[in-house]
Amino acid sequence: MNVTDTSITPTDLGGYASEEAESENFLSYPKGIMSWLVTLDHKRIGILYLICILTAFFIGGMFALLIRTELLTPGATIVDADTYNQLFTLHGAIMIFLFIIPGIPAALGNFALPLMLGAKDVAFPRLNLMSWYLWLIGAAFTVFSLVNGGADTGWTFYTPYSTQTDGAIISITMGVFILGFSSIFTGLNFLVTIHRLRPPGMTWFKMPLFLWGIYGTAIMQVLATPVIGITMLLLIVERTLGFGIFDPALGGDPVLFQHFFWFYSHPAVYIMILPALAIMSEIFSVFSRKHIFGYKFIAFSSIVLAILSFLVWGHHMFPSGQSELANFVFSALTFSVSIPTAIKMFNWLATMYKGEIVLKTPMLYALSFMFLFGIGGLTGLFLGSLAVDIHLHDTYFVVAHFHYVMFGGTVIAFLAGLHYWWPKVFGRMYNEKLGAIGAAIIFVGFNMTFLAQFVMGSQGMPRRYYNYIDEYTIYHHISTGGSFIMAIGFFLIAGYLLHSLLKGKRAPANPWGGNTLEWHIPSPPPYYNFKEAPTVGDPYDFSELEWDDRIEGYVFRKAEGSA
Amino acid sequence: MSKKHSSDGAGHAEHPKWMQHHFDTPSQQFASSKMGMWLFLATEVLLFAGLFCAYTVYRANHMDMFVFGHQFLDVKWGAINTCVLLFSSLTAAWSVRAAQLGQKGLMIALLFITLLCGGAFMAIKYVEYSHKIHDGLLWGTKYKPAGHAAEVIHGEEAHAAGELGGAHGRVDEGHTEAEQVAGIEAAHGEGAAEAPAAGGDALATDGAQAAGAQAAAPAAQGEGVELPADVLAIDVAERSTTLPAAIGPRGLVPVAEEGHDDGHGAGHHWEGPIPDNVHIFFGIYFGMTGLHGIHVLIGMIILGWLIYRALKNDFSPEYFTPVDLGVLYWHLVDLIWIFLFPLLYLIG
Ligand code: HEM
Ligand SMILES: [Cu+2]
């Protein structure tokens, strides 16, 4: 606690009334490692998730660097071809199933959702803890495949290769199955929480848009994930018992596997992006100091996206031999997805228009999100066009597309959300200048890495290849260079965030001037969240908020009933 | 679990021990639990949906495979099991009523009967499964029908596997259904490419039988053109219990009637070409009933746990949520069987 300005009372800092009351903050009460491991507090479970998914992100990131290094030159560079196959498989599986799907909902959402809703906890705290443990078990299975011979199918596990290769397919698919249940229980918990635990006055249209996004996400988590569950089970019995349903040699249909897989995995990409869009809706409004534009449109577009996401899976299978009619319909439906997406984009633009834009770190990430996700979404439309996709399918163009949406979209939004809620979660401010530098490095590194992949992809460089012809060398050089720059950015971010935990300035209750309920309570929040049911107002009305220089944060002009 | 910090800061002065701190009222807690359970049931339905979908796809493309395969299922046992589960749903629902009225003894008795029904269901499934295993009527690579008629099946298959692609044309002659000719989509397209490695396996093991089968087959094949129509015309119950000679290999007449060892005499066989890949039907059969069986077991564990808690006096007319939810789960398990039974046993 390096408080230099003595004129400030502890009351203002973080918003606690007394030192004694402050010991009630959820980080310090109750104490002991066991109290964390069996905690039922959504905020603590959020932190447990955060630690885990960041670990997964680190491991997946290391694999990515190895992949990029290997691709620096044609032919063997640092690993052999089999190892390379395992690297991209594990990179994909870890990033998708361990990091990005649970990422925003389970880590940030667990922390923020009940607070923003004004609830004391999620509806089923024990189930919440259980899904964290399921995550751990699923992660163990997934990573176990690494030492158990490695999996080399790619994260899509396409049959018949996945039923024939010697790799450790069973453990990794078992991991995916278990992680699926972890995700289902998180979604189920959030759905019930949002339906049943809203305090008096929190009507559907008073809910912060983050909750609408998480709500749409939860629908997909609950309704799509069981299908990957059964798909993975079928794949396992196919391998262990010789089931034959997906095996063409036995009269089975491998394309059926692709249908099953994408029936989950396309909604899954919206499980990844919807929470990201949800964070954006908060940040654009708060950092433009302006009421969100088109609240209802944004809210409903989340639900529409959730529904449409179930209808477009076939766009991953245009060249698979599915019927032409199916191709046609899936292509048309794919285009329709861009409507709700664009609704959000334009509403954010309109929110910023004539706002007082505050370029703090979360907002820098938000702006970078708009740019990157814009490119990602638009190139998705290229891929959704039948004729174009025949050329681009399974090339680096697709790789670049989904990195622009998943990394440029979801990971950037995750970083935005992390920086946005960091002071609330840990009660510490990070170094703003380093935050801005980190965001800039990531932005530059990212574009270097993946713009180059658009170019080589459109020129025909296939994905998942170990070797390539010399003509592509220059693009691979750029791409690998960019990935190293990004790595530097991430180490910088990890550095200043960890540093802030130890040495950071105490965070005020409301550093950004948000008006959703979590900013009405101290930082870090007390373990019981709200002493009495909070008064619910318009979450995007900033007229009552005032910057206070003494505490370097915002205060509510009308005295609020904060704890 | 750490109850320490779950005590509420604001403090509800006194509340029943089953009331959780983060809910304001018992009815809020009940409504939340119930909604959670319904959502969970939705995910269970979707878990099965994958298998129902596989069923639909294969049945639409290979109706004859299903018609042929389903004769080997025993409608009688299936029907008995359906009745057992329907009855158990009644006792389960009744136990909730008893819980609401605070009739503890009745509730426990009804839950116990429900549990017994679950046990009976599993016992019957065990009988059915052992017959299938004995006859080698299993999935994929484990599909090795025993007995004379089985040889016919094998022979056809080995032949088909040997030629693949080309073989389809020959087999298809025997079918009147258009989809047999047209519906060989990607599966077979890819199959032709993939087959040599794995298909060679079937060829090697069954080659010997194939030769014998070929001798027996021609007659059947010649007249087999009408087969699907024949099959469709036959009364379901009749076909399944006493298989007409013209339809089914005698050796596979339902075991419950004749015992499964003694029926493998020479003589009758399926007229017309035996459909390819009948093992897919059995794969789907075992996949669906197996996953369902696992759910019955889980349901039985839940019922046992409810009985245990009821004996501990945990439930009262004010609080019986677990009974309500556990029984909901049991109903779902029943409901899935209600779909499985006609889809698998009563194909026509
Ligand atoms: C406007 C929105 C989008 C459209 C129109 C779109 C369209 C497509 C299409 C057509 C493909 C298939 C390309 C091929 O394999 O030939 C594809 C691949 C992919 N997309 Fe998108 N997409 C969109 C948004 C997203 C989002 C938001 C994400 C994730 C956050 C995402 C993740 C992916 C992934 C992971 C793949 C490749 C999967 C693989 O084959 O490994 N997409 N997209
Ligand atoms: Cu997709």
Coordinates of N, CA and C in Angstrom, one line a residue, chain A residues 29-30 38-41 120-126 129 160 184-185 188 191-192 195-197 222-223 226-227 229-230 234 241-245 248-256 260 527-528 531, chain B residues 1-3 5 7-10 12 20-24 28 31-33 35-36 39-40 43 46-47 50-51 53-54 57-58 139-142 186-187 191 194 198-199 277 279-280 283-284 287 291:
Chain A
Y29 N -10.6 -12.5 2.4 CA -11.5 -13.2 3.3 C -12.3 -14.3 2.6
P30 N -12.3 -15.5 3.1 CA -11.5 -16.1 4.1 C -10.1 -16.4 3.6
V38 N -11.8 -24.7 -2.3 CA -13.2 -25.2 -2.2 C -14.2 -24.0 -2.2
T39 N -13.7 -22.9 -2.7 CA -14.5 -21.7 -2.6 C -15.8 -21.8 -3.5
L40 N -16.9 -21.2 -3.0 CA -18.1 -21.2 -3.8 C -18.4 -19.8 -4.3
D41 N -17.4 -18.9 -4.0 CA -17.6 -17.5 -4.4 C -17.3 -17.3 -5.9
K120 N -26.0 -12.0 -5.5 CA -25.0 -12.3 -4.5 C -24.0 -13.4 -5.1
D121 N -24.5 -14.1 -6.0 CA -23.7 -15.2 -6.6 C -24.4 -15.7 -7.8
V122 N -23.8 -16.7 -8.5 CA -24.5 -17.4 -9.5 C -25.5 -18.3 -8.9
A123 N -26.4 -18.8 -9.7 CA -27.5 -19.6 -9.2 C -27.0 -20.9 -8.5
F124 N -26.0 -21.5 -9.1 CA -25.5 -22.8 -8.5 C -24.0 -22.7 -8.3
P125 N -23.6 -22.2 -7.1 CA -22.2 -22.0 -6.8 C -21.4 -23.3 -6.8
R126 N -22.0 -24.4 -6.4 CA -21.3 -25.6 -6.3 C -21.0 -26.2 -7.7
L129 N -18.1 -24.3 -9.1 CA -16.8 -24.9 -8.7 C -16.5 -26.2 -9.4
P160 N -11.5 -40.1 -41.7 CA -11.1 -41.4 -41.1 C -9.6 -41.3 -40.6
I184 N -20.7 -26.5 -20.6 CA -22.2 -26.6 -20.5 C -22.6 -26.1 -19.1
F185 N -21.9 -26.5 -18.1 CA -22.4 -26.1 -16.7 C -22.2 -24.6 -16.5
L188 N -25.2 -23.1 -18.3 CA -26.4 -23.4 -17.6 C -26.5 -22.5 -16.4
L191 N -27.4 -18.9 -17.5 CA -28.8 -18.7 -17.9 C -29.7 -18.6 -16.7
V192 N -29.6 -19.6 -15.8 CA -30.5 -19.5 -14.6 C -30.2 -18.3 -13.8
H195 N -31.9 -15.4 -15.4 CA -33.4 -15.5 -15.4 C -33.9 -15.3 -14.0
R196 N -33.2 -15.9 -13.0 CA -33.9 -16.0 -11.7 C -33.3 -15.1 -10.6
L197 N -32.1 -14.6 -10.8 CA -31.4 -13.9 -9.7 C -31.4 -12.4 -9.9
V222 N -25.1 -24.3 -23.9 CA -26.0 -25.3 -23.5 C -26.5 -26.2 -24.6
L223 N -26.8 -25.5 -25.8 CA -27.5 -26.3 -26.8 C -26.5 -26.9 -27.9
P226 N -23.4 -30.3 -26.1 CA -23.7 -31.7 -26.0 C -23.4 -32.5 -27.3
V227 N -23.5 -31.8 -28.5 CA -23.3 -32.5 -29.7 C -21.8 -32.8 -29.9
G229 N -20.0 -33.4 -27.5 CA -19.9 -34.5 -26.5 C -20.1 -35.9 -27.2
I230 N -21.2 -36.0 -27.8 CA -21.6 -37.3 -28.4 C -20.6 -37.6 -29.6
L234 N -18.5 -40.9 -29.9 CA -18.5 -41.8 -31.1 C -17.2 -42.0 -31.7
L241 N -13.6 -49.6 -30.1 CA -14.4 -50.7 -30.4 C -14.6 -51.0 -31.9
G242 N -14.1 -50.1 -32.7 CA -14.3 -50.3 -34.2 C -15.8 -50.2 -34.6
F243 N -16.4 -49.1 -34.2 CA -17.8 -48.9 -34.4 C -18.2 -48.8 -35.9
G244 N -17.4 -48.1 -36.6 CA -17.6 -48.1 -38.1 C -18.6 -47.0 -38.6
I245 N -19.2 -46.2 -37.7 CA -20.2 -45.3 -38.2 C -19.5 -44.2 -39.0
P248 N -15.3 -45.2 -43.7 CA -15.8 -45.5 -45.0 C -15.5 -47.0 -45.3
A249 N -14.4 -47.5 -44.8 CA -14.1 -48.9 -45.1 C -15.1 -49.9 -44.6
L250 N -15.9 -49.4 -43.6 CA -16.9 -50.3 -43.0 C -18.3 -49.8 -43.4
G251 N -18.4 -48.9 -44.5 CA -19.7 -48.4 -44.9 C -20.1 -47.2 -44.1
G252 N -19.3 -46.7 -43.2 CA -19.6 -45.5 -42.5 C -19.4 -44.2 -43.3
D253 N -19.8 -43.1 -42.7 CA -19.8 -41.9 -43.5 C -18.9 -40.8 -42.8
P254 N -17.7 -40.6 -43.3 CA -16.8 -39.6 -42.6 C -17.4 -38.2 -42.7
V255 N -18.2 -37.9 -43.7 CA -18.8 -36.6 -43.8 C -19.7 -36.3 -42.7
L256 N -20.4 -37.4 -42.2 CA -21.3 -37.2 -41.1 C -20.5 -36.7 -39.9
F260 N -21.3 -33.4 -37.7 CA -21.4 -33.3 -36.2 C -20.5 -32.3 -35.7
Y527 N -16.8 -9.8 0.0 CA -17.1 -11.2 -0.4 C -18.6 -11.4 -0.6
Y528 N -19.4 -10.5 0.0 CA -20.9 -10.7 -0.1 C -21.4 -9.8 -1.2
K531 N -24.4 -5.3 0.1 CA -25.0 -5.4 1.5 C -26.5 -5.5 1.4
Chain B
M1 N -17.2 -28.9 1.9 CA -17.2 -27.5 1.3 C -17.2 -26.4 2.3
S2 N -16.6 -25.4 1.9 CA -16.4 -24.3 2.9 C -17.7 -23.6 3.1
K3 N -18.3 -23.8 4.2 CA -19.6 -23.1 4.5 C -19.3 -21.8 5.2
H5 N -17.6 -19.0 4.6 CA -17.8 -17.6 4.1 C -19.1 -17.6 3.3
S7 N -21.8 -17.8 4.6 CA -22.9 -17.1 5.4 C -23.0 -15.7 4.9
D8 N -24.2 -15.2 4.9 CA -24.5 -13.9 4.2 C -24.1 -12.7 5.1
G9 N -23.4 -11.8 4.4 CA -23.0 -10.6 5.1 C -24.2 -9.9 5.8
A10 N -25.3 -9.7 5.0 CA -26.4 -9.0 5.6 C -27.1 -9.9 6.6
H12 N -29.5 -13.4 6.9 CA -30.9 -13.8 7.1 C -31.0 -14.3 8.5
Q20 N -30.3 -21.8 0.6 CA -28.9 -21.3 0.3 C -28.8 -19.8 0.4
H21 N -27.7 -19.3 0.8 CA -27.6 -17.9 1.2 C -27.8 -16.9 0.1
H22 N -27.5 -17.4 -1.2 CA -27.6 -16.3 -2.2 C -29.0 -16.2 -2.8
F23 N -29.9 -17.0 -2.3 CA -31.3 -16.8 -2.7 C -32.0 -16.0 -1.7
D24 N -33.0 -15.3 -2.2 CA -33.8 -14.4 -1.2 C -35.0 -15.2 -0.6
Q28 N -37.7 -18.7 -4.9 CA -36.7 -18.4 -5.9 C -35.7 -19.5 -6.0
A31 N -37.4 -22.3 -8.0 CA -37.6 -22.0 -9.4 C -36.2 -22.1 -10.1
S32 N -35.2 -21.7 -9.5 CA -33.9 -21.7 -10.1 C -33.4 -23.2 -10.3
S33 N -33.6 -24.0 -9.2 CA -33.2 -25.4 -9.4 C -34.0 -26.1 -10.5
M35 N -35.4 -24.7 -13.1 CA -34.9 -24.3 -14.4 C -33.6 -24.9 -14.8
G36 N -32.7 -25.0 -13.8 CA -31.4 -25.6 -14.1 C -31.6 -27.0 -14.6
L39 N -32.9 -27.2 -18.1 CA -31.8 -26.9 -19.1 C -30.9 -28.1 -19.2
F40 N -30.6 -28.7 -18.1 CA -29.7 -29.9 -18.1 C -30.4 -31.0 -18.9
T43 N -29.8 -30.5 -22.5 CA -28.5 -30.9 -23.0 C -28.4 -32.4 -23.1
L46 N -29.9 -33.3 -26.3 CA -29.0 -33.0 -27.4 C -27.9 -34.0 -27.5
L47 N -27.5 -34.5 -26.4 CA -26.5 -35.5 -26.4 C -27.0 -36.7 -27.2
G50 N -27.3 -36.4 -31.3 CA -26.3 -36.9 -32.3 C -26.6 -38.3 -32.8
L51 N -27.0 -39.2 -31.9 CA -27.3 -40.5 -32.3 C -28.6 -40.6 -33.1
C53 N -29.6 -38.4 -34.9 CA -29.3 -37.9 -36.3 C -28.6 -38.9 -37.1
A54 N -27.6 -39.6 -36.5 CA -26.9 -40.7 -37.2 C -28.0 -41.7 -37.7
V57 N -29.9 -40.4 -40.7 CA -29.1 -40.4 -41.9 C -28.9 -41.8 -42.5
Y58 N -28.5 -42.7 -41.7 CA -28.3 -44.1 -42.2 C -29.6 -44.7 -42.6
W139 N -21.4 -54.4 -33.5 CA -21.1 -53.3 -34.3 C -19.8 -53.5 -35.2
G140 N -19.7 -52.6 -36.1 CA -18.4 -52.5 -36.9 C -17.6 -53.7 -37.0
T141 N -16.4 -53.6 -36.5 CA -15.4 -54.7 -36.7 C -15.7 -55.9 -35.9
K142 N -16.6 -55.7 -34.9 CA -17.0 -56.9 -34.0 C -18.2 -57.7 -34.5
A186 N -21.3 -39.4 -50.4 CA -19.8 -39.3 -50.0 C -19.3 -40.5 -49.4
A187 N -20.1 -41.1 -48.5 CA -19.6 -42.2 -47.8 C -18.9 -43.2 -48.7
G191 N -15.4 -44.1 -49.6 CA -15.1 -45.5 -49.2 C -14.3 -46.2 -50.3
E194 N -10.8 -45.3 -49.6 CA -10.2 -45.7 -48.4 C -10.1 -47.2 -48.2
A198 N -8.5 -51.0 -45.0 CA -9.3 -51.6 -44.0 C -10.2 -52.7 -44.5
G199 N -10.7 -52.5 -45.7 CA -11.6 -53.4 -46.3 C -10.9 -54.8 -46.6
N277 N -23.3 -53.9 -45.0 CA -22.9 -53.2 -43.7 C -24.1 -53.2 -42.7
H279 N -23.9 -54.2 -39.9 CA -23.3 -53.9 -38.6 C -23.5 -52.4 -38.2
I280 N -23.7 -51.6 -39.2 CA -24.0 -50.2 -38.9 C -25.3 -50.1 -38.1
G283 N -24.4 -51.1 -34.7 CA -23.6 -50.0 -34.1 C -24.6 -49.0 -33.5
I284 N -25.6 -48.6 -34.3 CA -26.5 -47.6 -33.9 C -27.3 -48.1 -32.7
G287 N -25.1 -48.2 -29.7 CA -24.8 -46.8 -29.3 C -26.0 -46.2 -28.6
L291 N -25.9 -45.9 -24.5 CA -25.9 -44.6 -23.8 C -27.2 -44.5 -23.0

